[in-house]
């Protein structure tokens, strides 16, 4: 059974009962909210995913709520819902306009509006995941049910000044993966090996006693969950190719190992190398640093190996796009 929630998708429309959650708190800002994108690929600075400049009025709910053309969500509300919405947002919006905010102060306001609405939506997911778990417990099904909580991708919550996903930065590369498997997983344990969403389907097949089809590119996690010392992959492959499109995120691919990450902005200015142990916020490209040339060579080799393993099409976009339209080709 798959139970899928779209609640945290833009424009982050909270349920009416959650509209005032977090009104009395200030959410801590990420260290990189005011990232200036120095010391990395010049193409990063051209992005249109920044909270300070590009979040839409619809997502921020601070335009005149009485103008439905600018706030289309109001069309879908009952009169009672609409009134609750206006009661929640109008006083805050009025205070913001009267403060005449600009620059970093305005970015900070926009961040608080964004993150609080996001969390209000996440509260709804928490509640409904809880309803599912409560049902399983009441029906005495917990001991013979495997439960997996995950997502289609992660999301930038102000890190690097951004929202959305697409980038190979850690905050949008990592995905949640929480698993309850009676007599197999240890409650409270944490696995540090690199797994990917391509591993999920082979794992489900394995649990059900079905041989995963050879067309699946991932690996079942069953052995890894039983033995953390199991020989496993050294790195994961990433590829973003949707360009030109919204947010102006350039095509890039890369490899991430336990400590290092190599990103190749192949249509722009090439490689960025990050030492995630020394620089967890990914603020400094080391690809041209003499001390890291051995690591650079190793990472380029790992990237080439993964490209061959996954039969990745050529990097020339003019060749990639027609291939992607063929259903027989599946990129990782």
mmCIF file of C-alpha atoms in Angstrom:
data_model
loop_
_atom_site.group_PDB
_atom_site.id
_atom_site.type_symbol
_atom_site.label_atom_id
_atom_site.label_comp_id
_atom_site.label_asym_id
_atom_site.label_seq_id
_atom_site.Cartn_x
_atom_site.Cartn_y
_atom_site.Cartn_z
ATOM 1 C CA UNK A 1 0.000 0.000 0.000
ATOM 2 C CA UNK A 2 1.327 3.431 -0.936
ATOM 3 C CA UNK A 3 0.031 6.457 0.964
ATOM 4 C CA UNK A 4 1.260 9.609 -0.752
ATOM 5 C CA UNK A 5 1.014 13.197 0.488
ATOM 6 C CA UNK A 6 1.489 16.292 -1.658
ATOM 7 C CA UNK A 7 1.001 18.737 1.228
ATOM 8 C CA UNK A 8 4.535 20.227 1.322
ATOM 9 C CA UNK A 9 4.517 21.110 -2.394
ATOM 10 C CA UNK A 10 4.524 24.762 -3.430
ATOM 11 C CA UNK A 11 2.518 26.946 -2.681
ATOM 12 C CA UNK A 12 2.497 25.335 0.801
ATOM 13 C CA UNK A 13 -1.172 25.719 1.652
ATOM 14 C CA UNK A 14 -1.694 24.670 5.280
ATOM 15 C CA UNK A 15 -4.935 23.172 6.549
ATOM 16 C CA UNK A 16 -7.113 25.794 8.195
ATOM 17 C CA UNK A 17 -6.548 24.379 11.681
ATOM 18 C CA UNK A 18 -2.760 24.823 11.287
ATOM 19 C CA UNK A 19 -2.771 28.401 9.974
ATOM 20 C CA UNK A 20 -1.529 29.896 13.241
ATOM 21 C CA UNK A 21 1.014 27.239 14.171
ATOM 22 C CA UNK A 22 4.419 28.816 14.973
ATOM 23 C CA UNK A 23 3.029 32.370 15.153
ATOM 24 C CA UNK A 24 4.742 32.849 18.500
ATOM 25 C CA UNK A 25 8.183 31.523 17.531
ATOM 26 C CA UNK A 26 11.038 32.627 15.282
ATOM 27 C CA UNK A 27 12.471 29.738 13.271
ATOM 28 C CA UNK A 28 16.309 29.764 13.309
ATOM 29 C CA UNK A 29 17.800 30.847 9.999
ATOM 30 C CA UNK A 30 20.187 28.481 8.183
ATOM 31 C CA UNK A 31 23.843 29.524 8.204
ATOM 32 C CA UNK A 32 23.826 30.001 4.447
ATOM 33 C CA UNK A 33 20.617 32.039 4.076
ATOM 34 C CA UNK A 34 22.692 34.926 2.660
ATOM 35 C CA UNK A 35 25.060 32.827 0.566
ATOM 36 C CA UNK A 36 26.770 35.021 -2.055
ATOM 37 C CA UNK A 37 27.747 31.998 -4.208
ATOM 38 C CA UNK A 38 31.422 32.999 -4.258
ATOM 39 C CA UNK A 39 34.214 30.424 -4.637
ATOM 40 C CA UNK A 40 32.065 28.068 -6.727
ATOM 41 C CA UNK A 41 30.707 27.745 -10.239
ATOM 42 C CA UNK A 42 29.634 31.141 -11.577
ATOM 43 C CA UNK A 43 26.495 29.553 -12.954
ATOM 44 C CA UNK A 44 25.075 29.042 -9.425
ATOM 45 C CA UNK A 45 24.638 32.788 -8.972
ATOM 46 C CA UNK A 46 22.245 32.939 -11.923
ATOM 47 C CA UNK A 47 19.665 30.725 -10.194
ATOM 48 C CA UNK A 48 16.088 31.884 -9.649
ATOM 49 C CA UNK A 49 15.369 29.792 -6.563
ATOM 50 C CA UNK A 50 16.261 32.378 -3.938
ATOM 51 C CA UNK A 51 13.759 33.169 -1.214
ATOM 52 C CA UNK A 52 14.774 36.822 -1.179
ATOM 53 C CA UNK A 53 13.974 37.474 -4.831
ATOM 54 C CA UNK A 54 11.961 34.732 -6.481
ATOM 55 C CA UNK A 55 9.344 33.208 -4.195
ATOM 56 C CA UNK A 56 5.955 33.988 -5.731
ATOM 57 C CA UNK A 57 3.309 36.183 -4.134
ATOM 58 C CA UNK A 58 0.985 33.183 -4.179
ATOM 59 C CA UNK A 59 3.449 31.124 -2.138
ATOM 60 C CA UNK A 60 4.115 33.941 0.321
ATOM 61 C CA UNK A 61 0.436 34.959 0.634
ATOM 62 C CA UNK A 62 1.324 38.589 1.163
ATOM 63 C CA UNK A 63 -0.424 40.188 -1.799
ATOM 64 C CA UNK A 64 -3.934 41.565 -1.300
ATOM 65 C CA UNK A 65 -5.896 38.414 -0.391
ATOM 66 C CA UNK A 66 -9.088 40.027 -1.706
ATOM 67 C CA UNK A 67 -7.727 39.870 -5.241
ATOM 68 C CA UNK A 68 -8.394 36.255 -6.312
ATOM 69 C CA UNK A 69 -6.489 36.739 -9.562
ATOM 70 C CA UNK A 70 -3.301 37.081 -7.547
ATOM 71 C CA UNK A 71 -4.196 34.491 -4.928
ATOM 72 C CA UNK A 72 -5.995 31.708 -6.829
ATOM 73 C CA UNK A 73 -6.162 29.397 -3.796
ATOM 74 C CA UNK A 74 -9.067 31.454 -2.460
ATOM 75 C CA UNK A 75 -11.236 30.190 -5.323
ATOM 76 C CA UNK A 76 -11.177 26.706 -3.825
ATOM 77 C CA UNK A 77 -12.243 27.737 -0.331
ATOM 78 C CA UNK A 78 -15.612 27.811 1.339
ATOM 79 C CA UNK A 79 -16.626 31.179 2.831
ATOM 80 C CA UNK A 80 -15.639 29.885 6.281
ATOM 81 C CA UNK A 81 -12.223 28.724 5.071
ATOM 82 C CA UNK A 82 -11.616 31.995 3.267
ATOM 83 C CA UNK A 83 -12.455 33.998 6.364
ATOM 84 C CA UNK A 84 -10.109 31.894 8.498
ATOM 85 C CA UNK A 85 -7.379 32.391 5.890
ATOM 86 C CA UNK A 86 -7.814 36.173 5.829
ATOM 87 C CA UNK A 87 -7.927 36.330 9.630
ATOM 88 C CA UNK A 88 -4.634 34.437 9.823
ATOM 89 C CA UNK A 89 -2.686 36.299 7.136
ATOM 90 C CA UNK A 90 -4.100 39.818 6.783
ATOM 91 C CA UNK A 91 -2.811 41.272 10.102
ATOM 92 C CA UNK A 92 0.682 39.859 9.504
ATOM 93 C CA UNK A 93 0.742 41.154 5.937
ATOM 94 C CA UNK A 94 -0.444 44.587 7.041
ATOM 95 C CA UNK A 95 2.311 44.773 9.650
ATOM 96 C CA UNK A 96 4.893 43.777 7.040
ATOM 97 C CA UNK A 97 3.752 46.435 4.559
ATOM 98 C CA UNK A 98 3.743 49.123 7.247
ATOM 99 C CA UNK A 99 7.308 48.166 8.249
ATOM 100 C CA UNK A 100 8.510 48.967 4.715
ATOM 101 C CA UNK A 101 11.061 46.145 4.802
ATOM 102 C CA UNK A 102 13.856 45.849 2.245
ATOM 103 C CA UNK A 103 17.125 44.010 1.618
ATOM 104 C CA UNK A 104 18.104 41.393 4.199
ATOM 105 C CA UNK A 105 15.230 42.365 6.481
ATOM 106 C CA UNK A 106 12.740 41.524 3.739
ATOM 107 C CA UNK A 107 14.525 38.242 3.015
ATOM 108 C CA UNK A 108 14.281 37.338 6.690
ATOM 109 C CA UNK A 109 10.546 38.085 6.690
ATOM 110 C CA UNK A 110 10.026 36.031 3.541
ATOM 111 C CA UNK A 111 12.021 33.159 5.051
ATOM 112 C CA UNK A 112 9.858 33.104 8.191
ATOM 113 C CA UNK A 113 6.650 33.131 6.124
ATOM 114 C CA UNK A 114 7.941 30.349 3.862
ATOM 115 C CA UNK A 115 9.356 28.051 6.545
ATOM 116 C CA UNK A 116 6.348 28.402 8.839
ATOM 117 C CA UNK A 117 3.871 27.589 6.061
ATOM 118 C CA UNK A 118 6.072 24.654 5.064
ATOM 119 C CA UNK A 119 6.117 23.354 8.646
ATOM 120 C CA UNK A 120 2.370 23.841 8.964
ATOM 121 C CA UNK A 121 1.974 21.509 5.988
ATOM 122 C CA UNK A 122 4.477 19.048 7.458
ATOM 123 C CA UNK A 123 2.424 19.047 10.677
ATOM 124 C CA UNK A 124 -0.452 17.695 8.608
ATOM 125 C CA UNK A 125 1.737 14.881 7.250
ATOM 126 C CA UNK A 126 2.919 14.031 10.767
ATOM 127 C CA UNK A 127 -0.674 13.816 11.916
ATOM 128 C CA UNK A 128 -1.777 11.574 9.064
ATOM 129 C CA UNK A 129 1.239 9.276 9.232
ATOM 130 C CA UNK A 130 0.313 8.944 12.899
ATOM 131 C CA UNK A 131 -3.229 7.957 11.933
ATOM 132 C CA UNK A 132 -1.878 5.134 9.773
ATOM 133 C CA UNK A 133 0.421 3.889 12.552
ATOM 134 C CA UNK A 134 -2.381 4.119 15.110
ATOM 135 C CA UNK A 135 -4.596 2.009 12.869
ATOM 136 C CA UNK A 136 -1.928 -0.663 12.449
ATOM 137 C CA UNK A 137 -1.449 -0.819 16.209
ATOM 138 C CA UNK A 138 -5.189 -1.042 16.935
ATOM 139 C CA UNK A 139 -5.554 -3.821 14.353
ATOM 140 C CA UNK A 140 -2.561 -5.669 15.839
ATOM 141 C CA UNK A 141 -0.694 -5.482 12.498
ATOM 142 C CA UNK A 142 2.587 -3.854 13.553
ATOM 143 C CA UNK A 143 4.428 -7.142 14.016
ATOM 144 C CA UNK A 144 3.855 -8.362 10.466
ATOM 145 C CA UNK A 145 3.962 -5.087 8.544
ATOM 146 C CA UNK A 146 7.008 -3.418 6.996
ATOM 147 C CA UNK A 147 6.685 0.379 7.101
ATOM 148 C CA UNK A 148 8.855 2.718 5.019
ATOM 149 C CA UNK A 149 8.722 6.505 5.225
ATOM 150 C CA UNK A 150 10.458 8.361 2.400
ATOM 151 C CA UNK A 151 10.046 11.091 -0.221
ATOM 152 C CA UNK A 152 10.587 11.726 -3.927
ATOM 153 C CA UNK A 153 13.402 14.157 -3.074
ATOM 154 C CA UNK A 154 14.505 16.474 -0.312
ATOM 155 C CA UNK A 155 14.073 20.242 -0.279
ATOM 156 C CA UNK A 156 16.038 23.421 0.308
ATOM 157 C CA UNK A 157 14.643 25.251 3.344
ATOM 158 C CA UNK A 158 16.600 28.477 3.073
ATOM 159 C CA UNK A 159 20.031 26.865 2.769
ATOM 160 C CA UNK A 160 22.096 28.802 0.217
ATOM 161 C CA UNK A 161 19.234 31.293 0.324
ATOM 162 C CA UNK A 162 17.106 28.891 -1.705
ATOM 163 C CA UNK A 163 13.864 26.972 -1.770
ATOM 164 C CA UNK A 164 12.896 24.076 -4.101
ATOM 165 C CA UNK A 165 15.181 21.183 -5.097
ATOM 166 C CA UNK A 166 17.106 20.198 -8.312
ATOM 167 C CA UNK A 167 20.570 21.186 -7.041
ATOM 168 C CA UNK A 168 23.096 18.573 -5.945
ATOM 169 C CA UNK A 169 23.658 20.490 -2.718
ATOM 170 C CA UNK A 170 23.335 18.214 0.327
ATOM 171 C CA UNK A 171 20.008 19.664 1.430
ATOM 172 C CA UNK A 172 18.242 18.684 -1.790
ATOM 173 C CA UNK A 173 20.308 15.569 -2.514
ATOM 174 C CA UNK A 174 19.546 13.708 0.706
ATOM 175 C CA UNK A 175 16.227 11.919 1.153
ATOM 176 C CA UNK A 176 14.494 10.663 4.282
ATOM 177 C CA UNK A 177 14.383 6.895 4.662
ATOM 178 C CA UNK A 178 12.892 5.498 7.859
ATOM 179 C CA UNK A 179 12.084 1.803 8.078
ATOM 180 C CA UNK A 180 10.186 -0.388 10.556
ATOM 181 C CA UNK A 181 10.752 -4.067 9.769
ATOM 182 C CA UNK A 182 9.878 -6.372 12.664
ATOM 183 C CA UNK A 183 12.738 -8.714 13.698
ATOM 184 C CA UNK A 184 14.995 -7.226 11.009
ATOM 185 C CA UNK A 185 15.669 -3.571 11.841
ATOM 186 C CA UNK A 186 16.852 -2.390 15.261
ATOM 187 C CA UNK A 187 14.739 0.434 16.711
ATOM 188 C CA UNK A 188 16.754 3.648 16.987
ATOM 189 C CA UNK A 189 19.620 2.393 14.827
ATOM 190 C CA UNK A 190 21.080 4.509 12.028
ATOM 191 C CA UNK A 191 22.707 3.259 8.823
ATOM 192 C CA UNK A 192 25.521 5.357 7.376
ATOM 193 C CA UNK A 193 25.944 3.591 4.027
ATOM 194 C CA UNK A 194 24.891 5.385 0.837
ATOM 195 C CA UNK A 195 21.518 4.159 -0.338
ATOM 196 C CA UNK A 196 19.345 5.591 -3.128
ATOM 197 C CA UNK A 197 15.718 5.638 -4.145
ATOM 198 C CA UNK A 198 16.563 3.167 -6.926
ATOM 199 C CA UNK A 199 17.109 0.641 -4.099
ATOM 200 C CA UNK A 200 13.544 0.826 -2.800
ATOM 201 C CA UNK A 201 11.784 -1.316 -5.414
ATOM 202 C CA UNK A 202 14.408 -4.131 -5.344
ATOM 203 C CA UNK A 203 14.107 -4.127 -1.546
ATOM 204 C CA UNK A 204 10.321 -4.467 -1.652
ATOM 205 C CA UNK A 205 10.656 -7.303 -4.181
ATOM 206 C CA UNK A 206 13.205 -9.035 -1.953
ATOM 207 C CA UNK A 207 10.999 -8.706 1.139
ATOM 208 C CA UNK A 208 8.092 -10.237 -0.792
ATOM 209 C CA UNK A 209 10.216 -13.138 -2.055
ATOM 210 C CA UNK A 210 10.182 -11.887 -5.651
ATOM 211 C CA UNK A 211 13.336 -11.723 -7.770
ATOM 212 C CA UNK A 212 13.865 -8.066 -8.810
ATOM 213 C CA UNK A 213 13.737 -7.586 -12.606
ATOM 214 C CA UNK A 214 17.146 -7.178 -14.220
ATOM 215 C CA UNK A 215 16.040 -3.782 -15.551
ATOM 216 C CA UNK A 216 16.081 -2.359 -12.014
ATOM 217 C CA UNK A 217 19.289 -0.402 -11.414
ATOM 218 C CA UNK A 218 19.212 -0.457 -7.613
ATOM 219 C CA UNK A 219 20.168 -3.075 -5.030
ATOM 220 C CA UNK A 220 18.038 -4.660 -2.319
ATOM 221 C CA UNK A 221 18.807 -3.297 1.137
ATOM 222 C CA UNK A 222 17.932 -6.570 2.855
ATOM 223 C CA UNK A 223 21.514 -7.774 3.384
ATOM 224 C CA UNK A 224 22.700 -4.303 4.375
ATOM 225 C CA UNK A 225 19.990 -3.973 7.006
ATOM 226 C CA UNK A 226 21.069 -7.281 8.516
ATOM 227 C CA UNK A 227 24.795 -6.494 8.383
ATOM 228 C CA UNK A 228 26.177 -2.950 8.261
ATOM 229 C CA UNK A 229 29.568 -4.383 7.277
ATOM 230 C CA UNK A 230 28.108 -5.673 4.026
ATOM 231 C CA UNK A 231 30.207 -4.594 1.034
ATOM 232 C CA UNK A 232 28.298 -1.705 -0.454
ATOM 233 C CA UNK A 233 28.585 1.068 -3.042
ATOM 234 C CA UNK A 234 31.330 3.676 -2.688
ATOM 235 C CA UNK A 235 29.407 6.504 -4.274
ATOM 236 C CA UNK A 236 26.061 7.599 -5.703
ATOM 237 C CA UNK A 237 25.351 9.198 -9.078
ATOM 238 C CA UNK A 238 23.210 12.299 -9.612
ATOM 239 C CA UNK A 239 21.999 13.983 -12.806
ATOM 240 C CA UNK A 240 19.795 17.037 -13.311
ATOM 241 C CA UNK A 241 19.072 17.813 -16.967
ATOM 242 C CA UNK A 242 15.750 19.723 -17.068
ATOM 243 C CA UNK A 243 16.887 22.891 -18.827
ATOM 244 C CA UNK A 244 15.898 25.436 -19.927
ATOM 245 C CA UNK A 245 13.091 25.417 -17.417
ATOM 246 C CA UNK A 246 11.867 27.166 -14.288
ATOM 247 C CA UNK A 247 14.373 28.284 -11.657
ATOM 248 C CA UNK A 248 17.283 28.502 -14.106
ATOM 249 C CA UNK A 249 19.107 25.558 -12.547
ATOM 250 C CA UNK A 250 21.878 24.508 -14.960
ATOM 251 C CA UNK A 251 22.283 20.913 -16.121
ATOM 252 C CA UNK A 252 24.740 19.118 -13.885
ATOM 253 C CA UNK A 253 25.744 15.647 -12.868
ATOM 254 C CA UNK A 254 27.977 14.347 -10.145
ATOM 255 C CA UNK A 255 29.153 11.711 -7.742
ATOM 256 C CA UNK A 256 28.977 11.766 -3.951
ATOM 257 C CA UNK A 257 31.040 9.463 -1.734
ATOM 258 C CA UNK A 258 31.187 9.258 2.038
ATOM 259 C CA UNK A 259 33.362 12.380 2.250
ATOM 260 C CA UNK A 260 33.615 14.076 -1.142
ATOM 261 C CA UNK A 261 31.281 15.411 -3.792
ATOM 262 C CA UNK A 262 32.101 16.215 -7.412
ATOM 263 C CA UNK A 263 29.609 18.251 -9.431
ATOM 264 C CA UNK A 264 30.043 18.754 -13.157
ATOM 265 C CA UNK A 265 28.224 21.790 -14.569
ATOM 266 C CA UNK A 266 28.902 20.401 -18.007
ATOM 267 C CA UNK A 267 27.062 23.057 -20.034
ATOM 268 C CA UNK A 268 28.760 25.889 -18.157
ATOM 269 C CA UNK A 269 32.073 26.008 -16.313
ATOM 270 C CA UNK A 270 32.823 22.428 -15.393
ATOM 271 C CA UNK A 271 33.783 20.794 -12.112
ATOM 272 C CA UNK A 272 33.217 21.770 -8.486
ATOM 273 C CA UNK A 273 34.748 19.579 -5.765
ATOM 274 C CA UNK A 274 33.652 19.713 -2.134
ATOM 275 C CA UNK A 275 35.191 18.181 0.979
ATOM 276 C CA UNK A 276 32.035 17.532 3.019
ATOM 277 C CA UNK A 277 33.998 16.834 6.172
ATOM 278 C CA UNK A 278 35.905 20.125 6.122
ATOM 279 C CA UNK A 279 33.175 22.142 4.387
ATOM 280 C CA UNK A 280 29.717 20.675 5.180
ATOM 281 C CA UNK A 281 27.945 23.781 3.821
ATOM 282 C CA UNK A 282 29.627 23.389 0.410
ATOM 283 C CA UNK A 283 30.956 26.915 0.227
ATOM 284 C CA UNK A 284 34.350 26.339 -1.397
ATOM 285 C CA UNK A 285 35.178 24.609 -4.654
ATOM 286 C CA UNK A 286 38.441 22.648 -4.349
ATOM 287 C CA UNK A 287 38.669 21.388 -7.922
ATOM 288 C CA UNK A 288 41.685 23.607 -8.671
ATOM 289 C CA UNK A 289 43.330 23.229 -5.266
ATOM 290 C CA UNK A 290 46.729 21.540 -5.688
ATOM 291 C CA UNK A 291 46.321 19.547 -2.464
ATOM 292 C CA UNK A 292 43.140 17.926 -3.802
ATOM 293 C CA UNK A 293 44.296 16.929 -7.294
ATOM 294 C CA UNK A 294 44.628 13.262 -6.367
ATOM 295 C CA UNK A 295 41.065 13.318 -4.984
ATOM 296 C CA UNK A 296 39.898 15.131 -8.126
ATOM 297 C CA UNK A 297 41.306 12.399 -10.342
ATOM 298 C CA UNK A 298 39.727 9.672 -8.228
ATOM 299 C CA UNK A 299 36.337 11.376 -8.241
ATOM 300 C CA UNK A 300 36.389 11.911 -12.006
ATOM 301 C CA UNK A 301 37.167 8.213 -12.405
ATOM 302 C CA UNK A 302 34.307 7.272 -10.063
ATOM 303 C CA UNK A 303 31.943 9.514 -12.018
ATOM 304 C CA UNK A 304 32.957 7.887 -15.307
ATOM 305 C CA UNK A 305 32.503 4.427 -13.782
ATOM 306 C CA UNK A 306 28.982 5.240 -12.565
ATOM 307 C CA UNK A 307 28.044 6.723 -15.922
ATOM 308 C CA UNK A 308 29.002 3.438 -17.568
ATOM 309 C CA UNK A 309 27.242 1.401 -14.888
ATOM 310 C CA UNK A 310 23.953 3.230 -15.395
ATOM 311 C CA UNK A 311 24.309 3.572 -19.170
ATOM 312 C CA UNK A 312 23.948 7.354 -18.960
ATOM 313 C CA UNK A 313 23.365 9.054 -22.344
ATOM 314 C CA UNK A 314 25.900 11.528 -23.759
ATOM 315 C CA UNK A 315 26.186 14.887 -22.003
ATOM 316 C CA UNK A 316 25.297 16.876 -25.124
ATOM 317 C CA UNK A 317 21.762 18.054 -24.360
ATOM 318 C CA UNK A 318 20.802 17.978 -28.024
ATOM 319 C CA UNK A 319 21.418 14.229 -27.863
ATOM 320 C CA UNK A 320 19.986 13.660 -24.399
ATOM 321 C CA UNK A 321 16.551 15.225 -24.812
ATOM 322 C CA UNK A 322 15.299 12.988 -27.681
ATOM 323 C CA UNK A 323 16.513 9.912 -25.780
ATOM 324 C CA UNK A 324 14.688 10.930 -22.632
ATOM 325 C CA UNK A 325 11.395 10.926 -24.498
ATOM 326 C CA UNK A 326 11.801 7.209 -25.218
ATOM 327 C CA UNK A 327 10.166 5.161 -22.424
ATOM 328 C CA UNK A 328 12.746 2.393 -22.813
ATOM 329 C CA UNK A 329 15.487 4.608 -21.325
ATOM 330 C CA UNK A 330 15.524 5.153 -17.549
ATOM 331 C CA UNK A 331 18.052 7.525 -16.067
ATOM 332 C CA UNK A 332 18.984 7.117 -12.399
#
